[in-house]
Amino acid sequence: MIKSLVGGIVAATAFVMLSSSALAEAEIVKGPSAEPDCFAPWAADTQFFKFPKKEGPYRIALANGYIANTWRIQMVQTAKAYAAQPEVAAKLKEFKVVSTGEDVPAQISAINNFIDSGYDAIVVNAQNPTAFGPVIKRAKEAGVVLVAFDNILDTKDAINVNVDQKGLGELWANWLIKHIPNGGKILEVRGVAGTSVDTDRHNGIHEVLDASGKKWEVTEVIGKWDDGVAQKASADAIATNGPFDGVTGQGGDTGIVQAMIDAKHPFVPFGGETENGFRKFCAKFAA
């Protein structure tokens, strides 16, 4: 697995790998990666793939799942903008994007279709980390470069590019412990159920809270990293289980704060994402 030290390199990942790419299974080699300043090994046993060289132009696909929040929309638009740059477009025969929502079989079917259609590489933001085994095998056998990012895949047969999602959960929980030293009631607003990011962040939060020796009562709701969904879920939680001593949100944090404002809930320690609207709220209401 490869750990990205820099965000926003979704499409670049596939293009970098394709400069020496597919039509046969990858060879496992020692590192470093093609861009060691950008991609660092996740662990000492991280594998590196070397693909047989293939001349372009290339056909590359982005198989996205969930699309109904601003980050996903921005991600797709960023990928398209990257692909449209003249120096990148010159290397592309086609750049295709599909978003299949939360339907895991539909996303798997889309990837299978890209393999059958002869695409050189497929970038995937996976709805489930464990459900893609057969299609990963097909991509490997076909020599298709498969790159998972953000919500990655539990496999050593594809390239995984990510940040330390569990570490983010740990960071938020440590923030809460620091500012709520005696424990208390926490509202946890999670992401999209079944994804690796949601699971990793959730596990990071709870491992740190559980190890603190303090008593925590955590109310979990699903916010899908979306302002509107998170706002409604938070409003319902405040009405039924509030008030809370602290909040942690994986995304949609602007909506969470708006729910607190609407309910006249006091501002409390909040470990959350670095979304623009959330940061504006932090600046506006800073003590």
Short mmCIF file of N, CA and C in Angstrom, two decimals, residues 166-174 200-210:
data_model
loop_
_atom_site.label_atom_id
_atom_site.label_comp_id
_atom_site.label_asym_id
_atom_site.label_seq_id
_atom_site.Cartn_x
_atom_site.Cartn_y
_atom_site.Cartn_z
N LYS A 166 -7.38 6.55 9.91
CA LYS A 166 -7.52 6.19 11.32
C LYS A 166 -6.85 7.24 12.19
N GLY A 167 -5.72 7.74 11.72
CA GLY A 167 -5.01 8.78 12.45
C GLY A 167 -5.83 10.05 12.62
N LEU A 168 -6.67 10.36 11.62
CA LEU A 168 -7.55 11.53 11.76
C LEU A 168 -8.54 11.32 12.90
N GLY A 169 -9.12 10.12 12.97
CA GLY A 169 -10.03 9.82 14.08
C GLY A 169 -9.33 9.92 15.42
N GLU A 170 -8.10 9.44 15.48
CA GLU A 170 -7.32 9.54 16.72
C GLU A 170 -7.07 10.99 17.09
N LEU A 171 -6.77 11.80 16.08
CA LEU A 171 -6.51 13.23 16.32
C LEU A 171 -7.74 13.91 16.91
N TRP A 172 -8.91 13.64 16.32
CA TRP A 172 -10.14 14.26 16.83
C TRP A 172 -10.44 13.81 18.25
N ALA A 173 -10.27 12.53 18.52
CA ALA A 173 -10.55 12.02 19.87
C ALA A 173 -9.60 12.61 20.89
N ASN A 174 -8.34 12.74 20.54
CA ASN A 174 -7.38 13.34 21.47
C ASN A 174 -7.73 14.80 21.75
N ASP A 200 -12.37 3.42 9.35
CA ASP A 200 -11.07 3.75 9.92
C ASP A 200 -11.15 4.94 10.87
N ARG A 201 -11.87 5.98 10.47
CA ARG A 201 -11.98 7.15 11.34
C ARG A 201 -12.74 6.81 12.62
N HIS A 202 -13.82 6.05 12.47
CA HIS A 202 -14.61 5.63 13.63
C HIS A 202 -13.75 4.80 14.59
N ASN A 203 -12.99 3.86 14.06
CA ASN A 203 -12.14 3.03 14.92
C ASN A 203 -11.08 3.86 15.63
N GLY A 204 -10.51 4.83 14.91
CA GLY A 204 -9.52 5.69 15.54
C GLY A 204 -10.09 6.49 16.69
N ILE A 205 -11.29 7.02 16.50
CA ILE A 205 -11.96 7.78 17.57
C ILE A 205 -12.16 6.91 18.79
N HIS A 206 -12.73 5.74 18.59
CA HIS A 206 -13.14 4.92 19.73
C HIS A 206 -11.96 4.25 20.42
N GLU A 207 -10.93 3.91 19.69
CA GLU A 207 -9.75 3.33 20.35
C GLU A 207 -9.11 4.33 21.31
N VAL A 208 -9.05 5.58 20.89
CA VAL A 208 -8.47 6.61 21.76
C VAL A 208 -9.38 6.91 22.95
N LEU A 209 -10.67 7.05 22.70
CA LEU A 209 -11.60 7.31 23.81
C LEU A 209 -11.59 6.15 24.80
N ASP A 210 -11.62 4.93 24.29
CA ASP A 210 -11.65 3.76 25.17
C ASP A 210 -10.39 3.65 26.01
#
